[in-house]
GROMACS .gro file of C-alpha atoms in nm:
model
  451
    1MET     CA    1  -0.685   1.521  -2.278
    2THR     CA    2  -0.472   1.253  -2.106
    3LYS     CA    3  -0.112   1.159  -2.179
    4THR     CA    4  -0.198   0.944  -2.481
    5THR     CA    5  -0.174   0.998  -2.859
    6GLN     CA    6  -0.230   0.826  -3.182
    7PHE     CA    7   0.044   0.627  -3.369
    8ARG     CA    8   0.129   0.546  -3.724
    9GLN     CA    9   0.083   0.177  -3.796
   10SER     CA   10   0.466   0.118  -3.797
   11ASP     CA   11   0.488   0.297  -3.463
   12THR     CA   12   0.207   0.086  -3.325
   13ASN     CA   13   0.372  -0.239  -3.435
   14LEU     CA   14   0.695  -0.131  -3.273
   15PHE     CA   15   0.517  -0.035  -2.948
   16PHE     CA   16   0.337  -0.366  -2.915
   17SER     CA   17   0.662  -0.552  -2.990
   18ASN     CA   18   0.841  -0.366  -2.713
   19LEU     CA   19   0.530  -0.406  -2.496
   20ALA     CA   20   0.525  -0.790  -2.544
   21PHE     CA   21   0.895  -0.801  -2.457
   22PHE     CA   22   0.825  -0.590  -2.147
   23MET     CA   23   0.534  -0.815  -2.038
   24LEU     CA   24   0.758  -1.126  -2.081
   25ALA     CA   25   1.027  -0.968  -1.875
   26MET     CA   26   0.775  -0.885  -1.600
   27ALA     CA   27   0.638  -1.243  -1.607
   28LEU     CA   28   0.997  -1.370  -1.549
   29PHE     CA   29   1.029  -1.109  -1.275
   30VAL     CA   30   0.719  -1.225  -1.093
   31THR     CA   31   0.792  -1.590  -1.148
   32PHE     CA   32   1.163  -1.604  -1.044
   33GLY     CA   33   1.205  -1.282  -0.850
   34LEU     CA   34   1.457  -1.016  -0.909
   35THR     CA   35   1.575  -0.938  -0.560
   36LYS     CA   36   1.778  -1.110  -0.298
   37PRO     CA   37   1.720  -1.104   0.071
   38ALA     CA   38   1.773  -0.747   0.205
   39ASN     CA   39   2.094  -0.846   0.386
   40ALA     CA   40   2.230  -0.990   0.052
   41VAL     CA   41   2.180  -0.688  -0.165
   42GLU     CA   42   2.519  -0.563  -0.282
   43ILE     CA   43   2.539  -0.189  -0.347
   44GLN     CA   44   2.813  -0.036  -0.558
   45LYS     CA   45   2.897   0.338  -0.532
   46VAL     CA   46   2.944   0.450  -0.895
   47THR     CA   47   3.102   0.785  -0.988
   48SER     CA   48   3.095   0.893  -1.350
   49GLU     CA   49   3.379   1.069  -1.539
   50LYS     CA   50   3.218   1.410  -1.474
   51GLY     CA   51   3.162   1.346  -1.110
   52ILE     CA   52   2.794   1.229  -1.090
   53GLU     CA   53   2.752   0.968  -0.816
   54ALA     CA   54   2.494   0.693  -0.797
   55TRP     CA   55   2.427   0.377  -0.591
   56LEU     CA   56   2.389   0.069  -0.805
   57VAL     CA   57   2.248  -0.275  -0.737
   58GLU     CA   58   2.344  -0.476  -1.041
   59ASP     CA   59   2.120  -0.771  -1.131
   60HIS     CA   60   2.087  -0.927  -1.473
   61THR     CA   61   1.802  -1.166  -1.380
   62VAL     CA   62   1.563  -0.985  -1.622
   63PRO     CA   63   1.634  -0.711  -1.877
   64ILE     CA   64   1.483  -0.421  -1.678
   65ILE     CA   65   1.641  -0.110  -1.533
   66ALA     CA   66   1.497   0.115  -1.259
   67LEU     CA   67   1.661   0.452  -1.209
   68ASN     CA   68   1.537   0.684  -0.935
   69PHE     CA   69   1.672   1.022  -0.838
   70SER     CA   70   1.590   1.323  -0.631
   71PHE     CA   71   1.692   1.683  -0.595
   72GLU     CA   72   1.706   1.899  -0.279
   73GLY     CA   73   1.405   2.122  -0.245
   74GLY     CA   74   1.037   2.024  -0.280
   75SER     CA   75   0.710   2.202  -0.230
   76ALA     CA   76   0.854   2.397   0.064
   77GLN     CA   77   1.028   2.598  -0.208
   78ASP     CA   78   0.707   2.728  -0.353
   79PRO     CA   79   0.688   3.105  -0.328
   80GLU     CA   80   0.403   3.231  -0.110
   81GLY     CA   81   0.103   3.286  -0.329
   82LYS     CA   82   0.229   3.027  -0.586
   83GLU     CA   83   0.147   2.710  -0.395
   84GLY     CA   84   0.143   2.411  -0.621
   85LEU     CA   85   0.424   2.529  -0.839
   86THR     CA   86   0.653   2.244  -0.766
   87ARG     CA   87   0.368   1.998  -0.810
   88LEU     CA   88   0.278   2.153  -1.151
   89LEU     CA   89   0.651   2.135  -1.238
   90ALA     CA   90   0.644   1.760  -1.168
   91ALA     CA   91   0.337   1.723  -1.395
   92THR     CA   92   0.481   1.912  -1.684
   93MET     CA   93   0.852   1.800  -1.705
   94ASP     CA   94   0.754   1.501  -1.925
   95GLU     CA   95   0.496   1.701  -2.130
   96GLY     CA   96   0.741   1.781  -2.409
   97ALA     CA   97   1.118   1.836  -2.399
   98GLY     CA   98   1.393   1.937  -2.639
   99ASP     CA   99   1.259   1.922  -2.995
  100LEU     CA  100   0.959   1.707  -2.905
  101ASP     CA  101   0.634   1.862  -2.806
  102SER     CA  102   0.407   1.689  -2.556
  103GLU     CA  103   0.229   1.463  -2.801
  104ALA     CA  104   0.559   1.352  -2.962
  105PHE     CA  105   0.742   1.296  -2.630
  106GLN     CA  106   0.450   1.081  -2.489
  107ALA     CA  107   0.431   0.896  -2.810
  108ARG     CA  108   0.801   0.817  -2.806
  109MET     CA  109   0.777   0.691  -2.455
  110GLU     CA  110   0.498   0.454  -2.543
  111GLU     CA  111   0.678   0.334  -2.857
  112LEU     CA  112   0.967   0.229  -2.642
  113ALA     CA  113   0.757   0.098  -2.345
  114VAL     CA  114   0.954   0.353  -2.134
  115SER     CA  115   0.818   0.514  -1.814
  116ILE     CA  116   0.948   0.859  -1.699
  117SER     CA  117   0.778   1.041  -1.414
  118PHE     CA  118   0.831   1.312  -1.161
  119SER     CA  119   0.680   1.399  -0.814
  120THR     CA  120   0.741   1.607  -0.515
  121GLY     CA  121   0.746   1.598  -0.144
  122LYS     CA  122   0.782   1.884   0.100
  123ASP     CA  123   1.167   1.860   0.113
  124ARG     CA  124   1.278   1.696  -0.218
  125PHE     CA  125   1.185   1.669  -0.583
  126TYR     CA  126   1.180   1.321  -0.734
  127GLY     CA  127   1.211   1.157  -1.070
  128SER     CA  128   1.226   0.800  -1.209
  129LEU     CA  129   1.285   0.602  -1.515
  130ARG     CA  130   1.186   0.247  -1.604
  131THR     CA  131   1.311   0.090  -1.920
  132LEU     CA  132   1.416  -0.245  -2.084
  133THR     CA  133   1.778  -0.282  -2.156
  134PRO     CA  134   1.739  -0.291  -2.538
  135THR     CA  135   1.587   0.060  -2.534
  136LEU     CA  136   1.823   0.207  -2.262
  137ASP     CA  137   1.994   0.443  -2.496
  138GLU     CA  138   1.677   0.591  -2.625
  139ALA     CA  139   1.532   0.600  -2.282
  140ALA     CA  140   1.831   0.792  -2.150
  141GLN     CA  141   1.802   1.046  -2.430
  142LEU     CA  142   1.438   1.111  -2.341
  143LEU     CA  143   1.518   1.142  -1.968
  144ALA     CA  144   1.807   1.382  -2.042
  145MET     CA  145   1.569   1.593  -2.240
  146ALA     CA  146   1.304   1.593  -1.969
  147VAL     CA  147   1.563   1.677  -1.699
  148ASN     CA  148   1.757   1.939  -1.887
  149GLU     CA  149   1.515   2.079  -2.151
  150PRO     CA  150   1.154   2.072  -2.042
  151ARG     CA  151   0.945   2.284  -2.281
  152PHE     CA  152   0.659   2.408  -2.069
  153ASP     CA  153   0.459   2.474  -2.376
  154ALA     CA  154   0.139   2.678  -2.293
  155VAL     CA  155  -0.105   2.420  -2.419
  156ALA     CA  156   0.052   2.136  -2.217
  157VAL     CA  157   0.086   2.356  -1.909
  158GLU     CA  158  -0.281   2.457  -1.931
  159ARG     CA  159  -0.391   2.099  -1.968
  160MET     CA  160  -0.203   1.990  -1.652
  161GLN     CA  161  -0.330   2.297  -1.466
  162THR     CA  162  -0.687   2.194  -1.544
  163GLN     CA  163  -0.617   1.848  -1.411
  164LEU     CA  164  -0.452   1.963  -1.093
  165SER     CA  165  -0.710   2.243  -1.024
  166ALA     CA  166  -0.992   1.996  -1.062
  167GLN     CA  167  -0.819   1.769  -0.799
  168ALA     CA  168  -0.768   2.080  -0.572
  169ARG     CA  169  -1.148   2.158  -0.594
  170ARG     CA  170  -1.237   1.799  -0.507
  171ASN     CA  171  -1.005   1.825  -0.211
  172GLU     CA  172  -1.216   2.119  -0.088
  173SER     CA  173  -1.501   1.884  -0.016
  174ASP     CA  174  -1.301   1.584   0.094
  175PRO     CA  175  -1.289   1.532   0.474
  176ASP     CA  176  -0.948   1.367   0.480
  177SER     CA  177  -0.798   1.644   0.270
  178ILE     CA  178  -0.967   1.918   0.480
  179ALA     CA  179  -0.844   1.755   0.803
  180GLY     CA  180  -0.485   1.727   0.668
  181ARG     CA  181  -0.475   2.086   0.563
  182SER     CA  182  -0.623   2.207   0.897
  183LEU     CA  183  -0.370   2.001   1.091
  184ALA     CA  184  -0.086   2.143   0.885
  185VAL     CA  185  -0.195   2.501   0.926
  186SER     CA  186  -0.259   2.451   1.300
  187MET     CA  187   0.081   2.300   1.371
  188PHE     CA  188   0.307   2.471   1.119
  189ASP     CA  189   0.150   2.819   1.119
  190SER     CA  190   0.332   3.044   0.871
  191HIS     CA  191   0.613   2.795   0.795
  192PRO     CA  192   0.638   2.666   0.434
  193TYR     CA  193   0.527   2.320   0.554
  194ALA     CA  194   0.174   2.476   0.613
  195ARG     CA  195   0.122   2.545   0.245
  196PRO     CA  196  -0.056   2.282   0.043
  197THR     CA  197   0.173   2.086  -0.184
  198LEU     CA  198  -0.103   2.062  -0.449
  199GLY     CA  199  -0.189   2.432  -0.416
  200THR     CA  200  -0.542   2.569  -0.453
  201ASP     CA  201  -0.759   2.625  -0.748
  202GLU     CA  202  -0.671   2.989  -0.741
  203THR     CA  203  -0.288   2.952  -0.706
  204ILE     CA  204  -0.256   2.666  -0.961
  205ASN     CA  205  -0.438   2.865  -1.235
  206GLY     CA  206  -0.228   3.176  -1.157
  207LEU     CA  207   0.095   2.991  -1.256
  208THR     CA  208   0.274   3.052  -1.586
  209PRO     CA  209   0.530   2.872  -1.800
  210ALA     CA  210   0.776   3.143  -1.682
  211ASP     CA  211   0.712   3.035  -1.321
  212LEU     CA  212   0.778   2.675  -1.410
  213ALA     CA  213   1.101   2.755  -1.595
  214ALA     CA  214   1.225   2.959  -1.297
  215GLN     CA  215   1.134   2.687  -1.050
  216HIS     CA  216   1.310   2.430  -1.263
  217ALA     CA  217   1.626   2.642  -1.257
  218ARG     CA  218   1.608   2.673  -0.877
  219LEU     CA  219   1.553   2.303  -0.800
  220VAL     CA  220   1.694   2.088  -1.071
  221ALA     CA  221   2.075   2.104  -1.003
  222ARG     CA  222   2.365   1.871  -0.929
  223ASN     CA  223   2.415   1.988  -0.581
  224GLY     CA  224   2.209   1.766  -0.352
  225LEU     CA  225   2.130   1.520  -0.635
  226THR     CA  226   2.087   1.154  -0.520
  227ILE     CA  227   2.047   0.862  -0.750
  228GLY     CA  228   1.967   0.488  -0.713
  229VAL     CA  229   1.981   0.233  -0.998
  230VAL     CA  230   1.874  -0.127  -0.996
  231GLY     CA  231   1.886  -0.387  -1.280
  232ALA     CA  232   2.070  -0.519  -1.580
  233ILE     CA  233   2.343  -0.257  -1.617
  234ASP     CA  234   2.703  -0.250  -1.513
  235ALA     CA  235   2.892   0.034  -1.358
  236GLN     CA  236   3.073   0.131  -1.678
  237ARG     CA  237   2.757   0.163  -1.875
  238LEU     CA  238   2.591   0.342  -1.590
  239LYS     CA  239   2.863   0.607  -1.583
  240SER     CA  240   2.795   0.716  -1.939
  241ILE     CA  241   2.417   0.738  -1.866
  242LEU     CA  242   2.479   0.939  -1.553
  243ASP     CA  243   2.690   1.193  -1.758
  244GLU     CA  244   2.442   1.215  -2.046
  245VAL     CA  245   2.144   1.280  -1.812
  246PHE     CA  246   2.287   1.477  -1.517
  247ALA     CA  247   2.617   1.634  -1.605
  248PRO     CA  248   2.470   1.917  -1.807
  249LEU     CA  249   2.283   2.051  -1.503
  250ALA     CA  250   2.397   2.360  -1.318
  251GLU     CA  251   2.621   2.277  -1.027
  252THR     CA  252   2.388   2.465  -0.776
  253GLY     CA  253   2.031   2.583  -0.774
  254ASP     CA  254   1.892   2.875  -0.595
  255LEU     CA  255   1.712   2.731  -0.293
  256VAL     CA  256   1.550   2.955  -0.014
  257ALA     CA  257   1.657   2.845   0.331
  258VAL     CA  258   1.382   2.661   0.514
  259PRO     CA  259   1.406   2.689   0.895
  260ASP     CA  260   1.368   2.414   1.154
  261LEU     CA  261   1.055   2.454   1.361
  262GLU     CA  262   0.876   2.318   1.667
  263PRO     CA  263   0.524   2.239   1.563
  264GLU     CA  264   0.242   2.392   1.766
  265PHE     CA  265   0.037   2.156   1.980
  266GLY     CA  266  -0.267   2.170   2.203
  267LYS     CA  267  -0.508   2.336   1.954
  268LYS     CA  268  -0.860   2.205   1.885
  269VAL     CA  269  -1.017   2.259   1.546
  270TYR     CA  270  -1.360   2.147   1.429
  271GLN     CA  271  -1.478   2.192   1.068
  272GLU     CA  272  -1.849   2.120   0.985
  273LEU     CA  273  -1.899   1.917   0.667
  274PRO     CA  274  -2.213   1.734   0.559
  275VAL     CA  275  -2.064   1.382   0.536
  276PRO     CA  276  -2.169   1.061   0.703
  277GLN     CA  277  -1.865   1.027   0.937
  278THR     CA  278  -1.632   1.250   1.132
  279THR     CA  279  -1.266   1.239   1.033
  280ILE     CA  280  -1.026   1.265   1.319
  281LEU     CA  281  -0.653   1.365   1.321
  282LEU     CA  282  -0.432   1.405   1.632
  283GLY     CA  283  -0.100   1.576   1.591
  284LEU     CA  284   0.186   1.517   1.850
  285PRO     CA  285   0.563   1.572   1.847
  286GLY     CA  286   0.743   1.318   1.626
  287ILE     CA  287   1.107   1.260   1.547
  288LYS     CA  288   1.343   1.330   1.264
  289ARG     CA  289   1.505   1.045   1.073
  290ASP     CA  290   1.861   1.126   1.188
  291ASP     CA  291   1.768   1.119   1.560
  292PRO     CA  292   1.942   0.847   1.751
  293ASP     CA  293   1.604   0.740   1.901
  294TYR     CA  294   1.440   0.697   1.557
  295GLN     CA  295   1.441   0.315   1.563
  296ALA     CA  296   1.305   0.301   1.914
  297ALA     CA  297   1.038   0.546   1.809
  298TYR     CA  298   0.958   0.326   1.500
  299VAL     CA  299   0.908   0.015   1.727
  300MET     CA  300   0.701   0.217   1.970
  301ASN     CA  301   0.475   0.349   1.693
  302HIS     CA  302   0.422   0.004   1.556
  303ILE     CA  303   0.281  -0.114   1.894
  304LEU     CA  304   0.082   0.207   1.936
  305GLY     CA  305  -0.090   0.232   1.602
  306ALA     CA  306   0.116   0.125   1.299
  307GLY     CA  307   0.088  -0.251   1.355
  308THR     CA  308  -0.265  -0.262   1.208
  309PHE     CA  309  -0.463  -0.550   1.368
  310THR     CA  310  -0.225  -0.588   1.671
  311SER     CA  311  -0.178  -0.221   1.750
  312TRP     CA  312  -0.326  -0.067   2.065
  313MET     CA  313  -0.528   0.184   1.868
  314TYR     CA  314  -0.692  -0.081   1.649
  315GLN     CA  315  -0.763  -0.310   1.928
  316GLU     CA  316  -0.907  -0.039   2.167
  317VAL     CA  317  -1.092   0.170   1.907
  318ARG     CA  318  -1.228  -0.093   1.672
  319GLU     CA  319  -1.212  -0.438   1.827
  320LYS     CA  320  -1.318  -0.358   2.182
  321ARG     CA  321  -1.557  -0.069   2.124
  322GLY     CA  322  -1.651  -0.073   1.746
  323LEU     CA  323  -1.596   0.300   1.722
  324SER     CA  324  -1.420   0.294   1.379
  325TYR     CA  325  -1.336   0.060   1.099
  326GLY     CA  326  -0.971   0.138   1.190
  327ALA     CA  327  -0.748   0.363   1.388
  328SER     CA  328  -0.376   0.416   1.340
  329THR     CA  329  -0.062   0.623   1.404
  330SER     CA  330   0.219   0.717   1.182
  331LEU     CA  331   0.553   0.891   1.203
  332SER     CA  332   0.624   1.179   0.962
  333PRO     CA  333   0.997   1.264   0.970
  334TYR     CA  334   1.032   1.575   0.771
  335ARG     CA  335   1.372   1.744   0.734
  336HIS     CA  336   1.290   2.041   0.950
  337ALA     CA  337   1.028   1.882   1.181
  338GLY     CA  338   0.897   1.553   1.310
  339LEU     CA  339   0.528   1.459   1.368
  340LEU     CA  340   0.343   1.169   1.514
  341ILE     CA  341  -0.014   1.161   1.372
  342GLY     CA  342  -0.307   0.951   1.493
  343SER     CA  343  -0.610   0.906   1.269
  344ALA     CA  344  -0.957   0.763   1.271
  345ALA     CA  345  -1.306   0.805   1.132
  346THR     CA  346  -1.628   0.748   1.325
  347LYS     CA  347  -1.999   0.841   1.374
  348ALA     CA  348  -2.045   1.205   1.461
  349ASP     CA  349  -2.207   1.127   1.790
  350ARG     CA  350  -1.913   0.912   1.893
  351ALA     CA  351  -1.636   1.140   1.789
  352GLY     CA  352  -1.561   1.266   2.137
  353GLU     CA  353  -1.555   0.912   2.275
  354THR     CA  354  -1.315   0.806   1.997
  355VAL     CA  355  -1.075   1.090   2.067
  356ASP     CA  356  -1.081   1.007   2.440
  357VAL     CA  357  -0.990   0.640   2.370
  358MET     CA  358  -0.710   0.746   2.137
  359LEU     CA  359  -0.573   0.992   2.392
  360GLU     CA  360  -0.578   0.724   2.657
  361GLN     CA  361  -0.352   0.504   2.438
  362PHE     CA  362  -0.108   0.791   2.417
  363ARG     CA  363  -0.106   0.829   2.795
  364ARG     CA  364  -0.081   0.454   2.843
  365MET     CA  365   0.225   0.431   2.617
  366ALA     CA  366   0.391   0.730   2.797
  367THR     CA  367   0.319   0.594   3.157
  368GLU     CA  368   0.312   0.218   3.125
  369GLY     CA  369   0.471   0.123   2.794
  370PRO     CA  370   0.431  -0.204   2.615
  371SER     CA  371   0.507  -0.557   2.766
  372GLU     CA  372   0.807  -0.754   2.677
  373GLU     CA  373   0.587  -0.984   2.468
  374GLU     CA  374   0.445  -0.692   2.274
  375LEU     CA  375   0.791  -0.560   2.212
  376ASN     CA  376   0.923  -0.896   2.084
  377SER     CA  377   0.626  -0.945   1.859
  378ALA     CA  378   0.665  -0.601   1.714
  379LYS     CA  379   1.040  -0.650   1.644
  380GLN     CA  380   0.967  -0.983   1.482
  381PHE     CA  381   0.712  -0.840   1.253
  382ILE     CA  382   0.927  -0.534   1.159
  383THR     CA  383   1.233  -0.742   1.078
  384GLY     CA  384   1.032  -1.020   0.906
  385SER     CA  385   0.850  -0.792   0.674
  386TYR     CA  386   1.153  -0.585   0.579
  387PRO     CA  387   1.224  -0.797   0.266
  388LEU     CA  388   0.886  -0.683   0.121
  389ARG     CA  389   1.058  -0.347   0.050
  390PHE     CA  390   1.289  -0.532  -0.190
  391ASP     CA  391   1.046  -0.733  -0.405
  392SER     CA  392   1.089  -0.518  -0.712
  393SER     CA  393   1.359  -0.324  -0.878
  394GLY     CA  394   1.165   0.007  -0.846
  395LYS     CA  395   1.119  -0.046  -0.465
  396ILE     CA  396   1.501  -0.105  -0.426
  397ALA     CA  397   1.585   0.205  -0.638
  398ARG     CA  398   1.350   0.418  -0.424
  399GLN     CA  399   1.519   0.271  -0.114
  400LEU     CA  400   1.867   0.356  -0.233
  401VAL     CA  401   1.763   0.717  -0.287
  402ALA     CA  402   1.592   0.733   0.051
  403LEU     CA  403   1.906   0.603   0.217
  404GLN     CA  404   2.117   0.874   0.060
  405ASN     CA  405   1.867   1.146   0.146
  406ALA     CA  406   1.862   1.041   0.511
  407ASP     CA  407   2.241   0.994   0.510
  408LEU     CA  408   2.205   0.647   0.659
  409GLY     CA  409   2.509   0.500   0.495
  410ILE     CA  410   2.564   0.250   0.211
  411ASP     CA  411   2.562  -0.044   0.464
  412TYR     CA  412   2.222   0.040   0.615
  413PHE     CA  413   2.051  -0.264   0.447
  414ASP     CA  414   2.295  -0.491   0.632
  415ARG     CA  415   2.252  -0.340   0.971
  416ARG     CA  416   1.890  -0.224   0.974
  417ASN     CA  417   1.737  -0.534   1.121
  418SER     CA  418   2.004  -0.559   1.389
  419GLU     CA  419   1.929  -0.202   1.492
  420ILE     CA  420   1.563  -0.299   1.535
  421GLU     CA  421   1.646  -0.618   1.730
  422ALA     CA  422   1.875  -0.407   1.961
  423VAL     CA  423   1.578  -0.197   2.071
  424THR     CA  424   1.506  -0.265   2.438
  425LEU     CA  425   1.191  -0.217   2.654
  426GLU     CA  426   1.386   0.070   2.826
  427ASP     CA  427   1.449   0.236   2.482
  428VAL     CA  428   1.079   0.222   2.404
  429GLN     CA  429   0.979   0.360   2.738
  430ARG     CA  430   1.228   0.640   2.716
  431VAL     CA  431   1.123   0.756   2.368
  432ALA     CA  432   0.755   0.727   2.464
  433LYS     CA  433   0.796   0.958   2.760
  434ARG     CA  434   1.003   1.192   2.543
  435LEU     CA  435   0.737   1.221   2.272
  436LEU     CA  436   0.411   1.156   2.464
  437ALA     CA  437   0.436   1.239   2.830
  438GLU     CA  438   0.230   1.537   2.937
  439LYS     CA  439   0.186   1.646   2.567
  440GLN     CA  440  -0.144   1.787   2.453
  441PRO     CA  441  -0.202   1.707   2.085
  442THR     CA  442  -0.364   1.922   1.833
  443ILE     CA  443  -0.708   1.772   1.759
  444VAL     CA  444  -0.872   1.822   1.421
  445MET     CA  445  -1.228   1.689   1.358
  446VAL     CA  446  -1.405   1.731   1.020
  447GLY     CA  447  -1.768   1.609   0.992
  448PRO     CA  448  -2.135   1.673   1.037
  449LYS     CA  449  -2.266   1.916   1.290
  450GLN     CA  450  -2.222   1.802   1.645
  451SER     CA  451  -2.534   1.784   1.860
   0.00000   0.00000   0.00000
């Protein structure tokens, strides 16, 4: 059973009336645009009467409000043996709350054309609300119920367990999922980051409503709460919404301390799987978001493997040798560790060659570095594409939360591109040597039997 239900005729009429209004608003949004250039976004810091703080970008172009928020503590807070608990929490917090069971809660959201959702990362637990301004009061009531009074009814919990455990079973035969899990275990060992966010079939089905209630009490608290709001709402109206939704929460949760760690490198893992191609992951030291070298590392990674068609990995692996449809690198700046991950997929008999070519790009970046032309081209693309992160209210709201979580400051939108433009060739060469020189990556390959 999916998150749908049947309506009375009057409910259906109300739903389609709100939906038509919503579609009209979205059409206006697409036609005229909601956002301004990134450097023109004006952020207000709003503090409610009860001390709840949010960052607000007020824009009355269309009658839509996007509210994103996060709590400190994500899947790294799952107790050992209960992997997937926080992911199941995210799946069940909108499955009934207060005096509304799952069917009634979902029906009410559809009647109002309101979206409420929750998700989790390793370090934080996330939520969001999307609503039209005419239904803001009702939407806020639903969100307050979901945040403060989730029901965790047995029937709803079992339904979501069934969905998540089915996904976990599919992952057991998916080469990308297997490779990702193998890389995490190889590099993080016994650290909580090594545990699968989704959990396993066994751990998911072993969870109970009592487990969910306890995890909710541990994570969902005012301390560490960050909120970003974008749309047709002023500061005074927002203050009352903040107090209604978040003020009833406990001041602090009960988080377990997660230690910093240095990931382990230099391992080689091969897992046999009867699939057409071999999936390759290479794990190297990365960089945390608060590191002074982060922007230089970001530019370096763009040249190395994140710049798609222009990157070294793509050019050398695909264009020159035809080893893979694509090869790339990415930075993963967790709170307690940083990674740089290279990835590709290729024919089994060319997997070793592909790995060698990818390793050569790491060595080349560490010893030679890019040219001035490559640096300037990367910076131009990175700064020029930045406004694409601001082409919807939801994207801006997510960015507001991300800035707070990384402690980047309320003026980051204004100074970000200048920080990228200030990156020099010497900066890139320095960070490349720091991250890549004389480093042996952990290599994971998942695919058919090697001859």
